[in-house]
Short mmCIF file of C-alpha atoms in Angstrom, two decimals:
data_model
loop_
_atom_site.label_atom_id
_atom_site.label_comp_id
_atom_site.label_asym_id
_atom_site.label_seq_id
_atom_site.Cartn_x
_atom_site.Cartn_y
_atom_site.Cartn_z
CA VAL V 26 109.62 67.16 141.24
CA ASP V 27 105.87 67.47 140.93
CA THR V 28 105.37 67.68 137.17
CA THR V 29 101.61 68.16 137.61
CA ALA V 30 102.14 71.54 139.31
CA GLN V 31 100.35 74.39 137.55
CA PRO V 32 102.26 77.63 136.95
CA ALA V 33 101.13 80.35 139.34
CA VAL V 34 98.28 82.51 138.04
CA HIS V 35 98.19 86.13 139.15
CA TYR V 36 95.28 88.28 140.28
CA PHE V 37 95.14 92.05 140.78
CA GLU V 38 96.13 91.66 144.43
CA ASP V 39 99.40 89.98 143.35
CA PHE V 40 100.69 92.98 141.40
CA SER V 41 102.56 95.86 142.97
CA GLU V 42 104.75 98.63 141.61
CA GLY V 43 108.24 97.37 140.82
CA ARG V 44 107.35 93.70 140.45
CA THR V 45 109.04 92.17 137.39
CA PHE V 46 108.41 89.25 135.06
CA ALA V 47 110.25 87.83 132.05
CA SER V 48 110.10 85.33 129.21
CA ASP V 49 112.45 82.89 127.57
CA GLU V 50 114.16 83.86 124.33
CA ILE V 51 112.98 83.17 120.78
CA GLU V 52 114.99 83.44 117.56
CA VAL V 53 113.62 85.38 114.60
CA SER V 54 114.72 84.12 111.18
CA LEU V 55 114.94 85.99 107.89
CA ASP V 56 112.13 83.76 106.66
CA ASP V 57 109.93 84.79 109.63
CA ILE V 58 110.59 88.46 108.82
CA VAL V 59 109.76 88.09 105.12
CA ARG V 60 106.66 85.97 105.79
CA PHE V 61 105.22 88.54 108.23
CA ALA V 62 106.06 91.40 105.88
CA ARG V 63 104.40 89.73 102.88
CA GLU V 64 101.15 89.46 104.78
CA PHE V 65 101.14 92.67 106.84
CA ASP V 66 103.84 95.14 105.84
CA PRO V 67 104.89 94.52 102.23
CA GLN V 68 107.51 97.26 101.93
CA PRO V 69 110.76 96.60 100.03
CA PHE V 70 113.07 97.16 103.04
CA HIS V 71 111.34 94.28 104.86
CA LEU V 72 111.20 91.94 101.84
CA ASP V 73 114.56 92.29 100.14
CA ALA V 74 118.19 92.61 101.28
CA GLN V 75 119.28 95.07 98.58
CA ALA V 76 116.23 97.29 99.08
CA GLY V 77 116.95 97.20 102.80
CA ARG V 78 120.52 98.43 102.30
CA ALA V 79 119.28 101.30 100.12
CA SER V 80 116.60 102.31 102.64
CA PHE V 81 116.31 104.56 105.69
CA PHE V 82 117.39 101.54 107.78
CA GLY V 83 120.53 100.63 105.82
CA ALA V 84 119.64 96.93 106.16
CA GLN V 85 116.78 94.50 105.69
CA VAL V 86 114.80 94.78 108.93
CA GLY V 87 111.64 93.32 110.42
CA SER V 88 108.44 95.32 110.61
CA GLY V 89 107.87 97.09 113.90
CA TRP V 90 104.47 95.38 113.96
CA HIS V 91 106.23 92.05 113.72
CA THR V 92 108.22 93.00 116.82
CA ALA V 93 104.92 93.94 118.46
CA ALA V 94 103.25 90.64 117.54
CA LEU V 95 106.25 88.62 118.76
CA THR V 96 106.25 90.64 121.97
CA MET V 97 102.64 89.59 122.54
CA ARG V 98 103.63 85.95 122.11
CA LEU V 99 106.49 86.39 124.59
CA LEU V 100 104.09 88.06 127.05
CA VAL V 101 101.71 85.09 126.79
CA GLU V 102 104.64 82.70 127.37
CA SER V 103 106.14 84.78 130.21
CA ASP V 104 105.55 84.23 133.92
CA ILE V 105 103.17 87.22 134.22
CA ALA V 106 100.33 84.65 133.82
CA ILE V 107 97.37 86.94 134.48
CA ALA V 108 94.17 85.14 135.49
CA GLY V 109 91.78 85.29 132.55
CA GLY V 110 94.53 86.24 130.10
CA ILE V 111 96.42 89.31 128.95
CA VAL V 112 93.86 91.92 127.98
CA GLY V 113 94.90 95.48 127.17
CA ALA V 114 93.00 98.49 125.90
CA GLY V 115 96.04 99.92 124.12
CA GLY V 116 99.40 101.42 124.92
CA GLU V 117 102.36 103.49 123.90
CA ILE V 118 104.86 101.75 121.67
CA LYS V 119 108.40 102.71 120.60
CA TRP V 120 110.96 100.96 118.44
CA PRO V 121 114.36 102.32 119.56
CA ALA V 122 116.20 99.81 117.32
CA ALA V 123 115.26 97.60 114.38
CA LEU V 124 114.53 93.87 114.53
CA LEU V 125 117.20 92.07 112.46
CA PRO V 126 117.22 88.59 110.93
CA GLY V 127 118.76 86.15 113.43
CA ASP V 128 117.92 88.28 116.47
CA ARG V 129 117.12 86.39 119.66
CA ILE V 130 114.60 88.36 121.70
CA HIS V 131 112.89 88.09 125.06
CA VAL V 132 110.69 90.38 127.14
CA GLU V 133 111.30 92.04 130.49
CA ILE V 134 108.13 93.31 132.13
CA GLU V 135 107.85 95.75 135.03
CA VAL V 136 104.69 96.79 136.82
CA ILE V 137 104.83 100.59 137.07
CA ALA V 138 101.37 101.31 138.56
CA THR V 139 98.22 99.58 139.80
CA ARG V 140 94.76 100.93 140.47
CA PRO V 141 91.29 99.55 141.20
CA LEU V 142 88.67 100.12 138.50
CA LYS V 143 85.68 102.19 139.58
CA SER V 144 83.57 101.01 136.66
CA ARG V 145 84.10 97.31 137.43
CA ALA V 146 84.47 96.23 141.04
CA ASP V 147 85.70 92.78 139.98
CA MET V 148 88.75 94.15 138.13
CA GLY V 149 91.81 96.33 138.48
CA LEU V 150 94.11 97.97 135.99
CA ILE V 151 97.88 97.51 136.02
CA THR V 152 100.30 99.60 134.00
CA THR V 153 103.22 97.60 132.65
CA ARG V 154 106.40 98.56 130.83
CA THR V 155 107.53 95.74 128.55
CA ARG V 156 110.97 95.92 127.00
CA THR V 157 111.68 93.55 124.12
CA VAL V 158 115.41 92.96 124.27
CA ASN V 159 117.74 91.36 121.72
CA GLN V 160 120.83 89.17 122.27
CA SER V 161 123.02 92.27 122.68
CA GLY V 162 120.85 93.72 125.44
CA THR V 163 119.41 96.40 123.12
CA ALA V 164 115.70 97.16 123.34
CA VAL V 165 113.99 96.71 119.97
CA GLN V 166 110.66 97.75 121.50
CA GLU V 167 109.29 99.49 124.56
CA LEU V 168 105.59 99.15 125.28
CA VAL V 169 103.74 100.84 128.13
CA ALA V 170 100.28 99.33 128.41
CA ASN V 171 97.34 99.15 130.80
CA LEU V 172 96.08 95.63 131.40
CA PHE V 173 92.77 94.55 132.90
CA VAL V 174 93.30 92.11 135.78
CA PRO V 175 90.57 90.26 137.74
CA ARG V 176 90.52 90.60 141.51
CA ARG V 177 91.04 87.39 143.44
CA ASP V 178 88.17 88.05 145.82
CA ALA V 179 85.75 88.51 142.90
CA ALA V 180 86.99 85.26 141.34
CA LEU V 181 86.29 83.45 144.61
CA GLY V 182 82.66 84.49 144.79
CA GLY V 183 82.49 88.27 144.82
CA ASN V 184 82.81 88.50 148.59
CA ALA V 185 85.77 90.57 149.69
CA ALA V 186 85.93 88.66 152.98
CA VAL V 187 86.75 85.46 151.10
CA GLY V 188 89.65 87.00 149.18
CA SER V 189 93.37 87.25 149.72
CA VAL H 277 92.72 106.47 80.62
CA ASP H 278 96.49 106.28 80.99
CA THR H 279 96.95 102.89 82.67
CA THR H 280 100.71 103.44 82.92
CA ALA H 281 100.25 106.37 85.33
CA GLN H 282 102.07 105.89 88.62
CA PRO H 283 100.19 106.67 91.83
CA ALA H 284 101.31 109.98 93.31
CA VAL H 285 104.16 109.70 95.81
CA HIS H 286 104.24 112.21 98.64
CA TYR H 287 107.14 114.14 100.13
CA PHE H 288 107.27 116.16 103.36
CA GLU H 289 106.26 119.31 101.48
CA ASP H 290 103.01 117.62 100.39
CA PHE H 291 101.72 117.08 103.93
CA SER H 292 99.85 119.71 105.91
CA GLU H 293 97.64 119.61 108.98
CA GLY H 294 94.17 118.36 108.15
CA ARG H 295 95.06 116.51 104.96
CA THR H 296 93.38 113.08 104.85
CA PHE H 297 94.02 109.75 103.15
CA ALA H 298 92.18 106.42 103.10
CA SER H 299 92.36 102.80 102.01
CA ASP H 300 90.02 100.29 100.47
CA GLU H 301 88.32 97.74 102.68
CA ILE H 302 89.51 94.22 103.53
CA GLU H 303 87.50 91.41 105.11
CA VAL H 304 88.87 89.51 108.11
CA SER H 305 87.79 85.88 108.38
CA LEU H 306 87.56 83.65 111.44
CA ASP H 307 90.38 81.62 109.92
CA ASP H 308 92.57 84.75 109.64
CA ILE H 309 91.90 85.53 113.31
CA VAL H 310 92.74 82.02 114.50
CA ARG H 311 95.85 81.75 112.32
CA PHE H 312 97.27 85.05 113.63
CA ALA H 313 96.42 84.10 117.21
CA ARG H 314 98.08 80.67 116.94
CA GLU H 315 101.35 82.31 115.90
CA PHE H 316 101.36 85.50 117.97
CA ASP H 317 98.64 85.62 120.64
CA PRO H 318 97.60 82.08 121.57
CA GLN H 319 94.98 82.93 124.18
CA PRO H 320 91.73 80.91 124.36
CA PHE H 321 89.42 83.87 123.62
CA HIS H 322 91.14 84.36 120.25
CA LEU H 323 91.30 80.63 119.38
CA ASP H 324 87.94 79.22 120.39
CA ALA H 325 84.31 80.37 120.19
CA GLN H 326 83.22 78.94 123.54
CA ALA H 327 86.26 80.32 125.37
CA GLY H 328 85.52 83.67 123.73
CA ARG H 329 81.96 83.71 125.06
CA ALA H 330 83.20 82.92 128.58
CA SER H 331 85.87 85.65 128.46
CA PHE H 332 86.14 89.35 129.24
CA PHE H 333 85.07 90.00 125.62
CA GLY H 334 81.93 87.82 125.60
CA ALA H 335 82.82 86.60 122.10
CA GLN H 336 85.71 85.17 120.08
CA VAL H 337 87.68 88.24 119.02
CA GLY H 338 90.82 89.01 117.06
CA SER H 339 94.05 90.01 118.80
CA GLY H 340 94.58 93.75 119.04
CA TRP H 341 97.99 93.11 117.48
CA HIS H 342 96.24 91.49 114.54
CA THR H 343 94.24 94.71 114.13
CA ALA H 344 97.54 96.61 114.31
CA ALA H 345 99.21 94.40 111.69
CA LEU H 346 96.22 94.66 109.34
CA THR H 347 96.21 98.42 109.84
CA MET H 348 99.82 98.52 108.65
CA ARG H 349 98.84 96.59 105.53
CA LEU H 350 95.98 99.04 104.90
CA LEU H 351 98.36 101.98 105.39
CA VAL H 352 100.75 100.52 102.80
CA GLU H 353 97.82 100.04 100.39
CA SER H 354 96.32 103.49 101.08
CA ASP H 355 96.90 106.64 99.05
CA ILE H 356 99.27 108.17 101.66
CA ALA H 357 102.12 106.74 99.49
CA ILE H 358 105.06 108.28 101.32
CA ALA H 359 108.26 108.50 99.26
CA GLY H 360 110.67 105.88 100.62
CA GLY H 361 107.91 104.03 102.50
CA ILE H 362 106.03 104.25 105.77
CA VAL H 363 108.59 104.45 108.55
CA GLY H 364 107.54 105.18 112.12
CA ALA H 365 109.42 105.31 115.38
CA GLY H 366 106.40 104.26 117.42
CA GLY H 367 103.04 105.61 118.44
CA GLU H 368 100.07 105.51 120.73
CA ILE H 369 97.57 102.75 120.08
CA LYS H 370 94.04 102.17 121.39
CA TRP H 371 91.47 99.48 120.69
CA PRO H 372 88.07 101.05 121.45
CA ALA H 373 86.24 97.96 120.09
CA ALA H 374 87.19 94.38 119.31
CA LEU H 375 87.94 92.95 115.85
CA LEU H 376 85.27 90.32 115.08
CA PRO H 377 85.27 87.48 112.53
CA GLY H 378 83.73 88.74 109.29
CA ASP H 379 84.55 92.41 109.95
CA ARG H 380 85.37 94.52 106.91
CA ILE H 381 87.87 97.19 107.87
CA HIS H 382 89.56 100.15 106.23
CA VAL H 383 91.77 102.99 107.45
CA GLU H 384 91.14 106.74 107.58
CA ILE H 385 94.31 108.77 108.05
CA GLU H 386 94.56 112.41 109.08
CA VAL H 387 97.73 114.49 109.29
CA ILE H 388 97.58 116.28 112.64
CA ALA H 389 101.02 117.95 112.67
CA THR H 390 104.17 118.37 110.60
CA ARG H 391 107.63 119.55 111.56
CA PRO H 392 111.11 119.64 110.01
CA LEU H 393 113.73 117.43 111.65
CA LYS H 394 116.71 119.26 113.11
CA SER H 395 118.83 116.13 113.23
CA ARG H 396 118.31 115.30 109.54
CA ALA H 397 117.93 118.16 107.08
CA ASP H 398 116.71 115.76 104.37
CA MET H 399 113.68 114.64 106.38
CA GLY H 400 110.61 115.84 108.22
CA LEU H 401 108.30 114.27 110.73
CA ILE H 402 104.54 114.08 110.29
CA THR H 403 102.11 113.10 113.02
CA THR H 404 99.20 111.04 111.76
CA ARG H 405 96.02 109.77 113.37
CA THR H 406 94.91 106.52 111.76
CA ARG H 407 91.45 105.17 112.55
CA THR H 408 90.77 101.58 111.58
CA VAL H 409 87.05 101.46 110.99
CA ASN H 410 84.71 98.46 110.57
CA GLN H 411 81.65 98.04 108.35
CA SER H 412 79.43 99.70 111.00
CA GLY H 413 81.60 102.81 111.18
CA THR H 414 83.03 101.82 114.58
CA ALA H 415 86.75 102.34 115.19
CA VAL H 416 88.46 99.10 116.18
CA GLN H 417 91.79 100.92 116.50
CA GLU H 418 93.15 104.44 116.82
CA LEU H 419 96.84 104.97 116.22
CA VAL H 420 98.67 108.26 116.58
CA ALA H 421 102.14 107.91 115.10
CA ASN H 422 105.07 110.01 113.94
CA LEU H 423 106.35 109.10 110.50
CA PHE H 424 109.67 110.03 108.89
CA VAL H 425 109.13 111.63 105.49
CA PRO H 426 111.86 112.67 102.99
CA ARG H 427 111.90 116.25 101.73
CA ARG H 428 111.37 116.67 98.01
CA ASP H 429 114.26 119.10 97.65
CA ALA H 430 116.67 116.63 99.25
CA ALA H 431 115.42 113.86 96.94
CA LEU H 432 116.11 116.11 93.94
CA GLY H 433 119.74 116.70 94.80
CA GLY H 434 119.93 118.23 98.25
CA ASN H 435 119.60 121.77 96.98
CA ALA H 436 116.64 123.62 98.43
CA ALA H 437 116.51 125.90 95.39
CA VAL H 438 115.62 122.92 93.21
CA GLY H 439 112.74 121.82 95.42
CA SER H 440 109.05 122.66 95.51
#
């Protein structure tokens, strides 16, 4: 086994509709949920078990923005490994189910479209659907986002003839 | 001045298209940006000044998900004060400009639609557009989201005749 091998890095040319990527799983503790909520979403149903039971949710749940932030971490740790990093201009986000203390979550990413960028010849845009899935197989988040991805030929000197 | 006065809490009946709300301003430090990035978006252009300059962004910038999390905090602290809390099922998010160290940001919220919920007679849905604006008046985030809002009549005993 060559332990010096770098993980593959992906350029625009490597992405095509239907290609999938994934991450390992992380566990989210009650303490994680409360700590995030104290700093960013200090509402009683995130901070306190009894308030959670009395709330819309019927239980103490994590902030949707905590799910979103954890999803970003899982994307960074996943095998999508975009050259230059994961850079998005926004997206559409849904939380079909709540994040609960003790949940173990991972991401499943699917490329649903790709297109060259007219405004920047060295880049393309890929549309991804990222499902954040808990230990029961339930999606706690769905995110459709456009990501900027460098072209391999541009990275190798800007000459298309040199590229993939 | 009556210092015991509670801030107004809003029910579905209080929201109408065009009504606006806002928050005070918070300052985001370089340390805040790095701390968030270490936990949730550990990419070089968020963690390091030199890597930032060499990146797509041309500068060390905050994670878009940090902007989103701070926006949630500003929403909670704003005068929208929804009875039962701010509960959304998702939304559409855009980052027209990057969050920079030292930025002072606040939110400006506009109600763009309201509708009763057929599935839950005690609740309505309001659509809000939240702009997160920096000290120069530039939007670093735009979020359009549907929020669940309790009806006042339901809160007062479930009898519409009692309500507003």
